[in-house]
Coordinates of N, CA and C in Angstrom, one line a residue:
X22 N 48.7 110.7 84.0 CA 49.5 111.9 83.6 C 51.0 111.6 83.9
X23 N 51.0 110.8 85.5 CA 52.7 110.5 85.4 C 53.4 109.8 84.7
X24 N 52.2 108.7 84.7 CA 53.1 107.7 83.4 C 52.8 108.5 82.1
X25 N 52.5 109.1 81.3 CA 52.7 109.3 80.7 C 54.3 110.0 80.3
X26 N 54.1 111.0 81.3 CA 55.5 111.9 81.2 C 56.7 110.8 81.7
X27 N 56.7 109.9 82.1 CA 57.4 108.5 81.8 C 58.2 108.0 81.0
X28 N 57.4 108.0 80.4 CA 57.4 107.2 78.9 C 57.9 108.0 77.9
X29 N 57.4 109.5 78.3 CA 58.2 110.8 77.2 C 59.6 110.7 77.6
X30 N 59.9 110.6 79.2 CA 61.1 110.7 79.5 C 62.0 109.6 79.5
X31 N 61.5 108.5 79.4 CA 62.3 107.3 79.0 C 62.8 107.3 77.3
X32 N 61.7 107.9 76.3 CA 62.1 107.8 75.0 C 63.0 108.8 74.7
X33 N 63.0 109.9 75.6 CA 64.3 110.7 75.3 C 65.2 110.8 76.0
X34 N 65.5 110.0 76.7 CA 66.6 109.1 77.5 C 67.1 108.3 76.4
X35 N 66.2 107.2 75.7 CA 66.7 106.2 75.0 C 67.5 106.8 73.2
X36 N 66.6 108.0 73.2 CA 67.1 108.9 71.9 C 68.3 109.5 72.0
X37 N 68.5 110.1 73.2 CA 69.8 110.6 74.0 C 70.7 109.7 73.7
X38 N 71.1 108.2 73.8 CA 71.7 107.0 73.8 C 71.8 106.7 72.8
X39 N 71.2 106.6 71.8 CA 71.3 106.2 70.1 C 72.3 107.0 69.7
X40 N 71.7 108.4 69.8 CA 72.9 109.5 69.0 C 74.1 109.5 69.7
X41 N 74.3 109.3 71.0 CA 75.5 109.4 71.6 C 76.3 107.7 71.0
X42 N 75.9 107.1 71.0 CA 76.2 105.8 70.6 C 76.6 105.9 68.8
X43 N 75.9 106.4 67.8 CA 76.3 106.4 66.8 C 77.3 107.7 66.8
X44 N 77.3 108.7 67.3 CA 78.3 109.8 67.5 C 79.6 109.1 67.5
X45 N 79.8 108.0 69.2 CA 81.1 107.2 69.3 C 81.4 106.2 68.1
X46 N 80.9 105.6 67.6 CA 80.9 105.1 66.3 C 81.7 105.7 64.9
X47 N 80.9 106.4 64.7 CA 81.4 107.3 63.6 C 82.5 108.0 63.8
X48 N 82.5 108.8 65.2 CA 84.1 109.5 65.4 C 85.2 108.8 65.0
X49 N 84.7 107.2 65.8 CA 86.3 106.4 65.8 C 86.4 105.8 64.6
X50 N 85.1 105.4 63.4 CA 85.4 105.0 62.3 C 86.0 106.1 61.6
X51 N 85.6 107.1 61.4 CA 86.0 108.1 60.4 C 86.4 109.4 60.6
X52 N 87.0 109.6 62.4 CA 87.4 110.9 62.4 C 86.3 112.0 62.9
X53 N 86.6 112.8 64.2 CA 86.0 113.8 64.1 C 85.2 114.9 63.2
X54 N 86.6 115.3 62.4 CA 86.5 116.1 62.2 C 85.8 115.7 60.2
X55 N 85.8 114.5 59.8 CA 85.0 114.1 59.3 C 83.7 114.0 58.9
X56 N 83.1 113.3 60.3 CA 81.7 113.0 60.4 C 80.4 113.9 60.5
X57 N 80.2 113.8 59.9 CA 78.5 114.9 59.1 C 77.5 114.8 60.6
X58 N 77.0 116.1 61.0 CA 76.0 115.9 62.3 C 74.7 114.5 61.1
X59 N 74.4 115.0 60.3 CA 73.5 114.4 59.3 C 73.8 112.6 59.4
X60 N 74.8 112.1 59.1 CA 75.4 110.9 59.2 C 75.1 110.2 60.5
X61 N 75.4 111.1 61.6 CA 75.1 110.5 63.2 C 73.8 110.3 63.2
X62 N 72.6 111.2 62.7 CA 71.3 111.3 62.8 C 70.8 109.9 61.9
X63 N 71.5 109.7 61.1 CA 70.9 108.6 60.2 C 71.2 107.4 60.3
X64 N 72.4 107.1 61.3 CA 72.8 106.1 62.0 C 71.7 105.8 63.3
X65 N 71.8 106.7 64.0 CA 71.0 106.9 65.2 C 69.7 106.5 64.8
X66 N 68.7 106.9 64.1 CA 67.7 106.7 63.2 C 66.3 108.1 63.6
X67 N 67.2 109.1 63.3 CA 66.4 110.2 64.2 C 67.0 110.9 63.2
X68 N 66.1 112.6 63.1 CA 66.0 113.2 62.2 C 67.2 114.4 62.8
X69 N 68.1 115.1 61.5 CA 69.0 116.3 62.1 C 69.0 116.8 63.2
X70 N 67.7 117.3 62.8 CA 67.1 118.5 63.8 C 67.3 118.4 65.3
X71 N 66.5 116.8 65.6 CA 66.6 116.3 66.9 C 67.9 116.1 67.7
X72 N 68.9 116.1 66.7 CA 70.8 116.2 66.9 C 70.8 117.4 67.8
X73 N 70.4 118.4 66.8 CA 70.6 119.8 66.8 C 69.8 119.9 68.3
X74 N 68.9 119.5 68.4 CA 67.7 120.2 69.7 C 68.2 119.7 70.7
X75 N 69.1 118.2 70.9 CA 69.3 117.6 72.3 C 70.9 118.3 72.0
X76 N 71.4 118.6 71.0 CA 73.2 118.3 71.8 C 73.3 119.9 71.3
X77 N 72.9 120.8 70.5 CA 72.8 122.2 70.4 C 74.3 122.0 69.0
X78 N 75.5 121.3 69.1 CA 76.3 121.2 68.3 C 77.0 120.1 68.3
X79 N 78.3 119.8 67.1 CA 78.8 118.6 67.5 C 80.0 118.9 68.4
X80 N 80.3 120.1 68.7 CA 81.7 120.1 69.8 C 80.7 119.8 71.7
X81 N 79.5 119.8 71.4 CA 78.7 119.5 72.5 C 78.4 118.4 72.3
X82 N 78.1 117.7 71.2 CA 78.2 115.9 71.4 C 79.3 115.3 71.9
X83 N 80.4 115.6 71.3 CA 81.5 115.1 71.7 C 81.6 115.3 72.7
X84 N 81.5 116.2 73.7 CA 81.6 116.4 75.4 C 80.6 115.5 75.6
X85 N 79.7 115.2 75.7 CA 78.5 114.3 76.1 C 79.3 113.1 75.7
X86 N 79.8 112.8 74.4 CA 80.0 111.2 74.5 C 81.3 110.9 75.2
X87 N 82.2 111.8 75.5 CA 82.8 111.7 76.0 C 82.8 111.4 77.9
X88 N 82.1 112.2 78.2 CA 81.6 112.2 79.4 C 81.0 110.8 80.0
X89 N 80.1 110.5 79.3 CA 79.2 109.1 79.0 C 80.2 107.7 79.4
X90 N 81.1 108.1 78.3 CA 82.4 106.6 77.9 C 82.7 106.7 79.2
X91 N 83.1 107.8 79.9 CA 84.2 107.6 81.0 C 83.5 106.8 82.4
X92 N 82.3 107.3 82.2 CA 81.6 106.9 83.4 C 80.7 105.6 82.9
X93 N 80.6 105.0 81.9 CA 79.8 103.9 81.3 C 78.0 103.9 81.3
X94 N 77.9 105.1 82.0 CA 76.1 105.6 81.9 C 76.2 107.0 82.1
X95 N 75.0 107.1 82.1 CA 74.3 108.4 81.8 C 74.4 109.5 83.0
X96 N 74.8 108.7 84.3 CA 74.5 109.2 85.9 C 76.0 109.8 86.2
X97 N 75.5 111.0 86.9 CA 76.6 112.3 87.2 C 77.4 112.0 88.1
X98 N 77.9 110.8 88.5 CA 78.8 110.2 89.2 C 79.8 110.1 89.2
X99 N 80.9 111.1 89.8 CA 82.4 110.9 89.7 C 83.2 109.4 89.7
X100 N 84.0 109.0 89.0 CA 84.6 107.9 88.8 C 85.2 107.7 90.9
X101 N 86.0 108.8 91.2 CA 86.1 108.6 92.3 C 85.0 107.9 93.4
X102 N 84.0 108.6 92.9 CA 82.9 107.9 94.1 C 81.5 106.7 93.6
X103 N 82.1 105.7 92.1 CA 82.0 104.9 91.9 C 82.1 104.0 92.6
X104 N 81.7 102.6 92.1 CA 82.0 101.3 93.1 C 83.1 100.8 93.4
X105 N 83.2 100.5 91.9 CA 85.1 100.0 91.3 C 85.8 100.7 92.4
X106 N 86.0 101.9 92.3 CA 86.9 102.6 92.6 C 87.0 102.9 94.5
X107 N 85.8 102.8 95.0 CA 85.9 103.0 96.4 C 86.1 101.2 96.7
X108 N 85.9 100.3 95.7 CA 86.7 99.1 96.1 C 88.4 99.4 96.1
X109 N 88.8 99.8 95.4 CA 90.2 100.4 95.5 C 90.7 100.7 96.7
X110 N 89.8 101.9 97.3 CA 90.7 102.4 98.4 C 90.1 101.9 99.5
X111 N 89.3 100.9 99.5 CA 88.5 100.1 100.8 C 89.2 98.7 101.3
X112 N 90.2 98.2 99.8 CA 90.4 97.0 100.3 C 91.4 96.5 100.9
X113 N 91.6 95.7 102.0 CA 92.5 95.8 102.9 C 93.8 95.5 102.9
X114 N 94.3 95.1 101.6 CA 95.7 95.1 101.2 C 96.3 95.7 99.9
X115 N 97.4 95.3 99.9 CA 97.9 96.7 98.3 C 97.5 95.6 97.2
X116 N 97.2 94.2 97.5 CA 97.3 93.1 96.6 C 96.1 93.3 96.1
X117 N 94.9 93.2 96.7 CA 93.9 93.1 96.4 C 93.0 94.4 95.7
X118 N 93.8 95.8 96.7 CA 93.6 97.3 95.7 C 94.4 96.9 94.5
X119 N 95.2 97.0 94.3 CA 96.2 96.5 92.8 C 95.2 95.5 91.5
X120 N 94.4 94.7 92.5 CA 93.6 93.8 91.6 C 92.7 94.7 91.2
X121 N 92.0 95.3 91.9 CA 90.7 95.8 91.8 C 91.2 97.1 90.6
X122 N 91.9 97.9 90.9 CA 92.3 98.8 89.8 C 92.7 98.6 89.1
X123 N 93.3 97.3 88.5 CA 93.8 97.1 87.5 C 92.2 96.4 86.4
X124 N 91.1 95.7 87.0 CA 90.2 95.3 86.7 C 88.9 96.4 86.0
X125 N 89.2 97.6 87.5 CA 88.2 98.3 87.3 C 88.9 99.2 86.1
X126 N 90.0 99.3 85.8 CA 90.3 100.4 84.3 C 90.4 100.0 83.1
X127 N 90.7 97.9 83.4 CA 90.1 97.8 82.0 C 89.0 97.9 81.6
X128 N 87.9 97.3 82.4 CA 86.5 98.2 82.0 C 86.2 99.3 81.4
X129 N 86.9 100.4 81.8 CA 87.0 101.3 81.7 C 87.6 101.9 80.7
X130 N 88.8 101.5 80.0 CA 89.4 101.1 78.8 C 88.9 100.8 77.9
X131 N 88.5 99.7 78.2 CA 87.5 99.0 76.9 C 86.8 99.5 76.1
X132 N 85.8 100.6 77.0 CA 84.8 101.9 76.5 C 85.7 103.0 76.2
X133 N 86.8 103.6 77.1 CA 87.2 104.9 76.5 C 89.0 104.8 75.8
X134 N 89.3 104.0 75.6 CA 90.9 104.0 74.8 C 90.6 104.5 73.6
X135 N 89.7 103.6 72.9 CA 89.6 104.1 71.5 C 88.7 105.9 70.9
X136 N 88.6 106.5 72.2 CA 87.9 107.2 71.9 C 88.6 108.9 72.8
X137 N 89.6 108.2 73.7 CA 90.7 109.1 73.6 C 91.7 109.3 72.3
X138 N 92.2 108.1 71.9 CA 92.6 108.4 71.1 C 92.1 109.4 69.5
X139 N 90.9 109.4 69.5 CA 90.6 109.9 68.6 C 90.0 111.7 69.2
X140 N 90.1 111.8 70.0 CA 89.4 113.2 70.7 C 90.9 113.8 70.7
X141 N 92.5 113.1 71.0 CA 93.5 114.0 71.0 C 93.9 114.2 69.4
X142 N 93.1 112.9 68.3 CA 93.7 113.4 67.0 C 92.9 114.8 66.4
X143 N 91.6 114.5 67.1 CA 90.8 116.1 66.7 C 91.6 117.5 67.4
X144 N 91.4 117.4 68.6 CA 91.9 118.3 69.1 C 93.3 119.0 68.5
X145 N 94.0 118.3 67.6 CA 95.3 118.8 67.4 C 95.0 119.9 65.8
X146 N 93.6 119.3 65.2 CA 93.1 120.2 64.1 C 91.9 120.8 64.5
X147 N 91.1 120.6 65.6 CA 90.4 121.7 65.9 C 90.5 122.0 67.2
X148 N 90.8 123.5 66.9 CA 91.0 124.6 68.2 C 89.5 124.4 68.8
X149 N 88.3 124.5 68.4 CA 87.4 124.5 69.5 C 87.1 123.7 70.5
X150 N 87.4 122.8 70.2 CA 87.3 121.3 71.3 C 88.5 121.5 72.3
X151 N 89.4 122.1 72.0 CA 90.4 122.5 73.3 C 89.6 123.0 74.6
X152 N 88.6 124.1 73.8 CA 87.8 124.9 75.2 C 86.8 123.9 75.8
X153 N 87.2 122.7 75.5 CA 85.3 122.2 76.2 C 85.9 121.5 77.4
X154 N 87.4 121.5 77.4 CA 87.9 121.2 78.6 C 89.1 122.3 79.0
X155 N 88.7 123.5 79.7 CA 89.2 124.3 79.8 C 90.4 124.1 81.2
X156 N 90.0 122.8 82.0 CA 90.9 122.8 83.2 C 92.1 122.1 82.5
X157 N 93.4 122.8 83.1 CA 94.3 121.9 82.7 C 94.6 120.6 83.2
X158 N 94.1 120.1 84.2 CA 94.5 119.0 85.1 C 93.9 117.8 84.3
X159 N 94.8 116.9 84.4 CA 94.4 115.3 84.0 C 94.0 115.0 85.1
X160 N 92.1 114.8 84.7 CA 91.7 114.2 85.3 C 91.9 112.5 85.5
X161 N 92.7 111.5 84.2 CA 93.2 110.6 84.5 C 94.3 110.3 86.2
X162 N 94.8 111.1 86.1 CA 96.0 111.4 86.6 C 95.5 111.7 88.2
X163 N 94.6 112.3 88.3 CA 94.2 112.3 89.5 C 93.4 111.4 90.2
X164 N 92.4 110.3 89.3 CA 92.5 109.2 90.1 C 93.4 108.4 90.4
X165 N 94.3 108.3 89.4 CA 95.5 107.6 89.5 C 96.0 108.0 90.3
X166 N 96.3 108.8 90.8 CA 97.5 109.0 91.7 C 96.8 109.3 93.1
X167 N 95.2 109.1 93.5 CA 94.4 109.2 94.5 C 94.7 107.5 94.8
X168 N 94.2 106.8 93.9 CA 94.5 105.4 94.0 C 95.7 104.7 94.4
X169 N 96.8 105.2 93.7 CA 98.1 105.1 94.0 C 98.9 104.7 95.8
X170 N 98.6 106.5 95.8 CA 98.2 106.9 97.1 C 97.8 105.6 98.6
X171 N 96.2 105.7 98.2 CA 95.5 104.2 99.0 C 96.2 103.0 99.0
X172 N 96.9 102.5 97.6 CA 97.9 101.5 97.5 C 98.7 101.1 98.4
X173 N 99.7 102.3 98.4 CA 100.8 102.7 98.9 C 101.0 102.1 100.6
X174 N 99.9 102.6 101.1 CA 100.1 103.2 102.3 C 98.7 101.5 102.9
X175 N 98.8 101.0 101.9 CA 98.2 99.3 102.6 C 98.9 98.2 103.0
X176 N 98.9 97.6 103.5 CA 100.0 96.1 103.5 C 99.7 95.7 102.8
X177 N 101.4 94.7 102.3 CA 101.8 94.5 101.4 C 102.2 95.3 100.3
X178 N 102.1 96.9 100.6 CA 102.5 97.5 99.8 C 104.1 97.7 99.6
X179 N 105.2 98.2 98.4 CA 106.9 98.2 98.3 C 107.1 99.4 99.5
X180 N 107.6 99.4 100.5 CA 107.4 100.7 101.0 C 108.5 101.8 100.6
X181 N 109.5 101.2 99.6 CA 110.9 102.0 99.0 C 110.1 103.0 98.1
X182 N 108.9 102.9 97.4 CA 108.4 103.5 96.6 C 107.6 104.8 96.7
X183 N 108.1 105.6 96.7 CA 107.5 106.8 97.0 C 106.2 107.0 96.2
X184 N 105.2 107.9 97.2 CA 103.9 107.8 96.4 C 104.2 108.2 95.1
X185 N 104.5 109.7 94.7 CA 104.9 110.0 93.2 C 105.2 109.0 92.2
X186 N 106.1 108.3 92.1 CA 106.7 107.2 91.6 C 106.1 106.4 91.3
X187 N 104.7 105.8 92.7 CA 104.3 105.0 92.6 C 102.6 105.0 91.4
X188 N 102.7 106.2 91.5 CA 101.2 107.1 90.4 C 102.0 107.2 89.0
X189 N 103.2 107.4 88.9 CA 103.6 107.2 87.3 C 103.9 106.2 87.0
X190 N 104.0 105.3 87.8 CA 104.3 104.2 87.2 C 102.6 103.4 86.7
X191 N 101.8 103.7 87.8 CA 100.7 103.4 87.7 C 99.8 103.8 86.6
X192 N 99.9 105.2 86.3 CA 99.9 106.1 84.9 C 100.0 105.7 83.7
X193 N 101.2 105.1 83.4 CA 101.8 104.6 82.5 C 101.2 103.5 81.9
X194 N 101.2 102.4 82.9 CA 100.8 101.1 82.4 C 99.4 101.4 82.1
X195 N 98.8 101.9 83.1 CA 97.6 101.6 82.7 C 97.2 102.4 81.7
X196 N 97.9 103.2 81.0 CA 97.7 104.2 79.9 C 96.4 104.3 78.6
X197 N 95.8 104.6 78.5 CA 95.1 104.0 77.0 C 95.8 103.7 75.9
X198 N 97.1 104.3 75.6 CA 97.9 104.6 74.4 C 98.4 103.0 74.6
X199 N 99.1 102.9 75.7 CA 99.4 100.9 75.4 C 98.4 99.9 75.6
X200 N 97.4 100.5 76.7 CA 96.3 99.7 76.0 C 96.0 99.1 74.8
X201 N 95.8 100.7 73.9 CA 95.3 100.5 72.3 C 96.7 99.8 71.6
X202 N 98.1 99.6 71.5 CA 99.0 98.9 71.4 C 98.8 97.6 71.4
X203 N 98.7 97.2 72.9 CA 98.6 95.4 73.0 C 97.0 95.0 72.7
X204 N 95.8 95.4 72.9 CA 94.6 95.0 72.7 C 94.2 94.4 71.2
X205 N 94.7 96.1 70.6 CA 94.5 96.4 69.2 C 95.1 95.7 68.5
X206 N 96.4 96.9 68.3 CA 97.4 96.6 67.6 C 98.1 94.9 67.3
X207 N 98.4 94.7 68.8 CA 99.0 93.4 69.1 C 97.7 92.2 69.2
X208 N 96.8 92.8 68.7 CA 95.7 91.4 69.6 C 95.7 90.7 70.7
X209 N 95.8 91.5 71.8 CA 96.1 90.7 73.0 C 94.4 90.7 73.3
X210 N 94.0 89.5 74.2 CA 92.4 90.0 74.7 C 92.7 90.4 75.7
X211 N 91.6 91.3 76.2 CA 91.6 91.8 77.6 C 92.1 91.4 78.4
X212 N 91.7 90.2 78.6 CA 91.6 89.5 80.1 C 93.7 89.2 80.1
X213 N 94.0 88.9 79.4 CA 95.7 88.9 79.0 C 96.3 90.0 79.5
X214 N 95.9 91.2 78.7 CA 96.3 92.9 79.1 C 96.1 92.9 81.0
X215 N 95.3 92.4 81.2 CA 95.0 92.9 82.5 C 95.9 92.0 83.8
X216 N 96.0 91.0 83.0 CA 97.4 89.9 84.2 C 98.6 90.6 83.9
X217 N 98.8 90.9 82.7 CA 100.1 91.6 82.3 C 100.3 92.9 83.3
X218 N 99.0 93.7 83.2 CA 99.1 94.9 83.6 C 99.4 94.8 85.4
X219 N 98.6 93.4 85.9 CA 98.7 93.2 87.3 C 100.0 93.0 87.9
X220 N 100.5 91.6 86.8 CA 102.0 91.5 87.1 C 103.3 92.2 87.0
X221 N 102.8 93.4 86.2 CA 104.0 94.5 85.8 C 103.9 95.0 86.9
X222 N 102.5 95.6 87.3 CA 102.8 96.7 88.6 C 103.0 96.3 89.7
X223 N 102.6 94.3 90.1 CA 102.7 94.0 91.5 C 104.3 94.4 91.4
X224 N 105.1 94.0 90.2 CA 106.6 93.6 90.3 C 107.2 95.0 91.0
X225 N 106.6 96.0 91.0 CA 107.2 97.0 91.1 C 106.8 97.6 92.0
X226 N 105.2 97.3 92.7 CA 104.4 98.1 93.9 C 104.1 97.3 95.0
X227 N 104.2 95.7 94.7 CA 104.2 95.2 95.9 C 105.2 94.8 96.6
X228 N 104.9 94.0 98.0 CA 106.6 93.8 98.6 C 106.3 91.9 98.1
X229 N 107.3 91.3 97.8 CA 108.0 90.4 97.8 C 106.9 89.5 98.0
X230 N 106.3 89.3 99.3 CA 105.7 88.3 100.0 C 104.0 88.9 99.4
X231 N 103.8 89.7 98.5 CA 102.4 90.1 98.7 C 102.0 89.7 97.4
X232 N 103.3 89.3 96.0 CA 102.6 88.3 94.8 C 102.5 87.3 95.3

């Protein structure tokens, strides 16, 4: 009886992932506001209905896939109290937090740049998707500047740099929008973007002796 209900719950775990997976797909090939619930189901290889039954609409897919990207699974885990990220504020110098954040958001990048960028070009033609994130706070912005923060106040850290300062600047670079710039646009590969990204911010957040 349990394995059965197992195996129900594993196939609609794995159905859950198809559609959310061809959802991300199709948004970024052809636009939000585009893409037919019908299209995702026939990519996915599942019938409408079952669109309809697991995500109820598509301004509720898009929160799901969105949600998903940010965290890279399915599990209700704040990016704050991830691995990556409590490597950040665990490690014993600003050199080695600076590595690790710069590492842990290209990952993180990789999965959600292209998929921010396409959730702000909807959002600017459809009013309903504004409400599915009703807080105004950038939650970017608050790890960043949580991280920042931990940086800051480690050795080897610039100590002229005030925390503020030191979160926009960190903001910035690690942006999606220049992400999608040099990855994309410019063809840089990752692993390039992320020494760039290392070397820009040591130049500016560490002290002297700590590149």
């Amino acid at each position: 009886m349990g394995e059965g209900k197992g195996k129900q719950g594993g196939k609609a775990q794995e159905t859950r992932r198809r559609i959310i997976e061809a959802a991300g797909a199709l948004f970024v090939e052809q636009g939000y506001g585009a893409t037919k619930l019908q299209e995702i189901a026939d990519r996915a290889g599942v019938a409408v209905q079952t669109v309809y039954f697991v995500f109820r609409n598509k301004p509720s897919l898009l929160k799901e896939l969105v949600d998903v990207t940010i965290a890279g699974d399915d599990e209700p885990v704040p990016t704050m109290e991830r691995p990556w990220f409590t490597e950040v504020t665990t490690a014993p110098t600003a050199e080695s937090a600076l590595a690790a954040l710069v590492a842990g958001t290209r990952r993180t990048l990789e999965r959600v740049a292209a998929v921010n960028e396409m959730v702000r070009a909807a959002t600017a033609t459809n009013p309903e998707i504004r409400e599915l994130w009703p807080d105004r706070t950038d939650p970017r912005y608050t790890v960043i500047a949580t991280a920042a923060k931990s940086l800051t106040e480690k050795p080897g850290a610039r100590t002229a740099v005030p925390v503020e300062e030191a979160a926009d600047i960190v903001y910035a670079i690690l942006s999606p929008e220049l992400f999608l710039v040099l990855t994309r646009d410019r063809a840089w590969p990752p692993a390039k973007w992320e020494q760039w990204a290392y070397d820009t911010l040591g130049s500016q957040l560490l002290a002297d002796d700590g590149l």
